[in-house]
Coordinates of C-alpha atoms in Angstrom, one line a residue:
Chain D
X297 CA 0.0 0.0 0.3
X298 CA 1.1 3.3 -0.8
X299 CA 1.4 6.0 1.9
X300 CA 3.5 9.3 2.3
X301 CA 3.7 10.6 5.6
X302 CA 4.5 14.5 5.2
X303 CA 5.8 16.5 9.3
X304 CA 7.5 20.2 9.6
X305 CA 4.8 22.3 9.1
X306 CA 3.6 24.9 12.0
X307 CA 4.0 28.3 12.8
X308 CA 6.7 30.1 11.7
X309 CA 7.1 34.4 11.3
X310 CA 7.5 35.9 8.0
X311 CA 11.0 35.7 6.6
X312 CA 11.6 32.5 8.3
X313 CA 13.0 29.6 6.7
X314 CA 10.9 25.8 7.3
X315 CA 11.5 22.2 6.1
X316 CA 9.1 20.3 4.7
X317 CA 10.5 16.2 5.0
X318 CA 8.2 13.4 3.3
X319 CA 8.2 10.3 4.0
X320 CA 7.4 7.5 1.5
X321 CA 6.5 3.4 1.5
X322 CA 5.1 1.1 0.3
X323 CA 6.1 1.8 -3.5
X324 CA 10.0 1.7 -4.9
X325 CA 10.6 5.5 -4.8
X326 CA 13.0 6.3 -6.6
X327 CA 11.2 5.0 -9.7
X328 CA 8.5 7.6 -9.1
X329 CA 8.6 11.5 -9.8
X330 CA 7.2 13.3 -6.6
X331 CA 5.3 16.7 -6.2
X332 CA 4.5 19.4 -4.1
X333 CA 1.0 20.9 -4.3
X334 CA -0.4 22.8 -1.4
X335 CA -4.1 24.1 -0.4
X336 CA -4.4 27.8 1.0
X337 CA -7.4 27.7 3.5
X338 CA -11.0 28.3 2.2
X339 CA -8.8 27.7 -1.1
X340 CA -7.8 25.8 -4.2
X341 CA -5.4 23.6 -5.3
X342 CA -1.6 25.2 -6.5
X343 CA 1.1 23.0 -8.0
X344 CA 5.0 24.1 -6.5
X345 CA 7.5 21.6 -6.7
X346 CA 8.9 18.8 -9.0
X347 CA 11.3 16.7 -8.6
X348 CA 11.6 13.6 -10.4
X349 CA 12.7 9.5 -9.7
X350 CA 16.7 10.4 -9.5
X351 CA 16.8 13.7 -8.4
X352 CA 18.5 15.6 -11.4
X353 CA 15.7 17.1 -12.0
X354 CA 13.6 20.0 -11.1
X355 CA 10.6 22.3 -11.6
X356 CA 9.3 25.0 -10.2
X357 CA 5.7 27.7 -9.9
X358 CA 6.8 31.0 -10.8
X359 CA 5.4 31.9 -7.0
X360 CA 7.8 30.0 -5.2
X361 CA 11.1 29.7 -8.1
X362 CA 14.0 31.1 -5.8
X363 CA 12.8 30.1 -2.3
X364 CA 11.6 26.9 -2.2
X365 CA 13.9 24.0 -2.1
X366 CA 12.6 20.3 -3.4
X367 CA 14.9 17.8 -2.8
X368 CA 15.4 13.7 -2.7
X369 CA 17.1 11.1 -0.5
X370 CA 16.2 7.9 -2.0
X371 CA 18.1 6.2 0.4
X372 CA 15.3 7.4 2.9
X373 CA 12.6 6.9 0.8
X374 CA 12.4 10.8 2.0
X375 CA 11.0 13.8 -0.3
X376 CA 12.0 16.9 1.3
X377 CA 10.5 21.2 0.2
X378 CA 13.0 23.6 2.1
X379 CA 11.2 26.8 2.3
X380 CA 13.4 30.2 2.8
X381 CA 11.9 33.9 3.1
X382 CA 8.5 32.5 4.4
X383 CA 5.4 35.1 3.3
X384 CA 1.9 35.7 4.8
X385 CA 0.5 33.6 1.5
X386 CA 2.1 30.9 1.3
X387 CA 0.4 29.9 4.3
X388 CA -1.5 26.6 3.2
X389 CA -1.6 22.9 3.7
X390 CA 1.2 21.2 2.0
X391 CA 0.1 18.2 -0.2
X392 CA 2.6 15.3 -0.7
X393 CA 2.4 13.3 -4.1
X394 CA 3.6 10.9 -6.4
X395 CA 4.2 11.4 -9.9
X396 CA 3.2 8.3 -12.3
X397 CA 5.8 8.6 -14.8
X398 CA 9.6 8.8 -13.5
X399 CA 10.6 12.1 -14.8
X400 CA 6.9 14.3 -15.3
X401 CA 4.2 13.3 -14.5
X402 CA -0.3 13.7 -12.7
X403 CA 0.7 12.5 -9.3
X404 CA -1.6 10.1 -8.4
X405 CA -1.2 9.6 -4.7
X406 CA -0.9 12.3 -2.1
X407 CA -0.5 12.0 1.4
X408 CA -2.9 13.9 4.2
X409 CA -1.2 17.3 4.5
X410 CA 0.9 19.5 6.5
X411 CA 0.3 22.9 7.6
X412 CA 2.3 25.5 7.2
X413 CA 1.2 28.8 8.4
X414 CA 3.6 32.7 8.1
X415 CA 2.3 35.2 10.9
X416 CA 3.9 37.1 13.3
Chain X
X36 CA 0.2 33.8 -17.9
X37 CA -2.6 30.9 -19.2
X38 CA -5.0 30.9 -16.7
X39 CA -6.9 27.2 -16.5
X40 CA -10.1 27.2 -15.9
X41 CA -13.1 26.0 -14.7
X42 CA -16.7 26.4 -13.5
X43 CA -16.8 28.1 -9.9
X44 CA -20.1 25.9 -8.8
X45 CA -22.5 23.0 -10.3
X46 CA -25.8 20.8 -9.3
X47 CA -26.6 17.1 -9.7
X48 CA -30.0 15.7 -9.0
X49 CA -29.6 12.1 -8.2
X50 CA -28.8 10.0 -10.2
X51 CA -28.5 12.6 -13.3
X52 CA -25.9 13.3 -15.2
X53 CA -22.7 16.5 -15.0
X54 CA -20.2 17.5 -17.0
X55 CA -17.4 19.7 -16.0
X56 CA -15.3 21.7 -18.0
X57 CA -11.3 22.6 -18.4
X58 CA -10.2 25.1 -20.2
X59 CA -7.5 27.6 -21.4
X60 CA -8.0 31.3 -21.4
X61 CA -5.9 31.4 -23.9
X62 CA -6.3 28.8 -26.4
X63 CA -7.5 25.0 -26.8
X64 CA -7.4 21.8 -24.4
X65 CA -6.2 19.2 -26.1
X66 CA -4.9 16.0 -25.5
X67 CA -1.4 17.0 -25.2
X68 CA -1.9 19.1 -21.7
X69 CA -2.4 15.0 -20.3
X70 CA -5.4 16.7 -18.1
X71 CA -6.1 14.6 -15.2
X72 CA -9.3 15.6 -12.4
X73 CA -8.8 15.0 -9.3
X74 CA -12.3 14.8 -6.1
X75 CA -11.2 16.6 -2.4
X76 CA -13.8 16.9 -0.2
X77 CA -13.2 19.1 3.0
X78 CA -10.0 18.0 4.6
X79 CA -8.8 15.1 3.3
X80 CA -6.9 15.4 0.1
X81 CA -7.3 15.3 -3.4
X82 CA -7.9 11.9 -4.5
X83 CA -7.0 10.9 -7.8
X84 CA -10.6 10.4 -10.8
X85 CA -8.6 10.0 -14.5
X86 CA -5.2 10.7 -16.1
X87 CA -3.6 10.8 -19.5
X88 CA -7.7 12.4 -20.3
X89 CA -9.5 9.2 -20.5
X90 CA -8.3 6.7 -18.0
X91 CA -9.2 6.4 -14.9
X92 CA -6.6 5.6 -12.1
X93 CA -7.6 2.3 -9.6
X94 CA -10.7 2.3 -7.8
X95 CA -12.6 4.9 -9.8
X96 CA -16.7 3.6 -10.8
X97 CA -17.1 3.7 -14.1
X98 CA -19.9 6.7 -13.5
X99 CA -16.0 8.6 -13.8
X100 CA -15.4 9.5 -17.3
X101 CA -12.8 12.7 -19.0
X102 CA -12.5 13.3 -22.9
X103 CA -12.1 16.6 -24.9
X104 CA -15.5 18.1 -25.1
X105 CA -14.6 21.4 -28.0
X106 CA -11.6 23.2 -26.5
X107 CA -12.1 21.9 -23.6
X108 CA -10.9 18.8 -20.4
X109 CA -13.8 17.2 -19.7
X110 CA -15.1 14.9 -16.9
X111 CA -18.6 13.8 -16.3
X112 CA -20.5 11.3 -13.9
X113 CA -23.6 9.4 -14.5
X114 CA -25.4 8.4 -12.4
X115 CA -24.7 11.5 -9.5
X116 CA -24.6 9.9 -5.7
X117 CA -24.5 11.9 -2.8
X118 CA -20.8 11.6 -2.0
X119 CA -20.0 12.0 -5.7
X120 CA -20.5 16.0 -3.6
X121 CA -17.3 17.3 -3.2
X122 CA -14.9 19.9 -5.2
X123 CA -13.5 19.2 -8.4
X124 CA -9.9 19.6 -9.7
X125 CA -8.2 19.8 -13.0
X126 CA -5.0 19.9 -13.1
X127 CA -3.2 20.8 -17.2
X128 CA 1.0 19.5 -17.8
X129 CA 2.2 23.0 -18.8
X130 CA 5.6 21.7 -20.6
X131 CA 8.7 22.0 -19.5
X132 CA 7.3 20.2 -16.0
X133 CA 4.9 22.3 -15.1
X134 CA 1.6 21.7 -14.2
X135 CA -1.6 24.2 -13.5
X136 CA -4.9 23.0 -11.4
X137 CA -8.1 25.3 -12.1
X138 CA -10.0 27.3 -9.8
X139 CA -11.8 24.0 -8.7
X140 CA -15.1 23.4 -9.6
X141 CA -17.7 22.7 -6.7
X142 CA -20.0 19.9 -7.0
X143 CA -23.6 20.2 -5.2
X144 CA -26.5 16.7 -5.4
X145 CA -29.6 17.8 -4.7

């Protein structure tokens, strides 16, 4: 059974940093691309970033480019999202998702999300 | 910047059929955008329904189907049930590894 478990969310001040983690199990992690998708309170889904199965190719939405860094450790079956220079508009539930392919594809399985709140 | 458009809301009667659409602020949606569809109920993670235009995800009943209708991607639900009441999101591939979600459609079954 595919399982994705996010952690690392919390309350952070504007300008602060946070690292989100996503522990994956139930599939061969290195053979799937992964994505982060966020959802602001009461709003729709926003694709944020993606990474290939090998980790050598990364993609970012324009809204987070330069502030967010996606990475993965295939030896630990874990996906990461480093978030810097946080803004109020980054407040959201952040979902980790497994993509259908090795490079980039639409997500199929999703975690339950971790809430990031940016506030002073 | 291209915006992915969806109807903000839609309603369907129990047992009825509804078609939700996913378009572009500029241009037409084709299979090259690899349209996919997700269902989300409040407080829950999204659930994958359809990928690459018309392929159903594992466990999704055949009441859900995807297609291209004219210049838009479409999700059709036949024999609507009460538990189909959810938010539905489409996702399009914009190339170079970038994906964009539509704003979502809130479906009411009444």
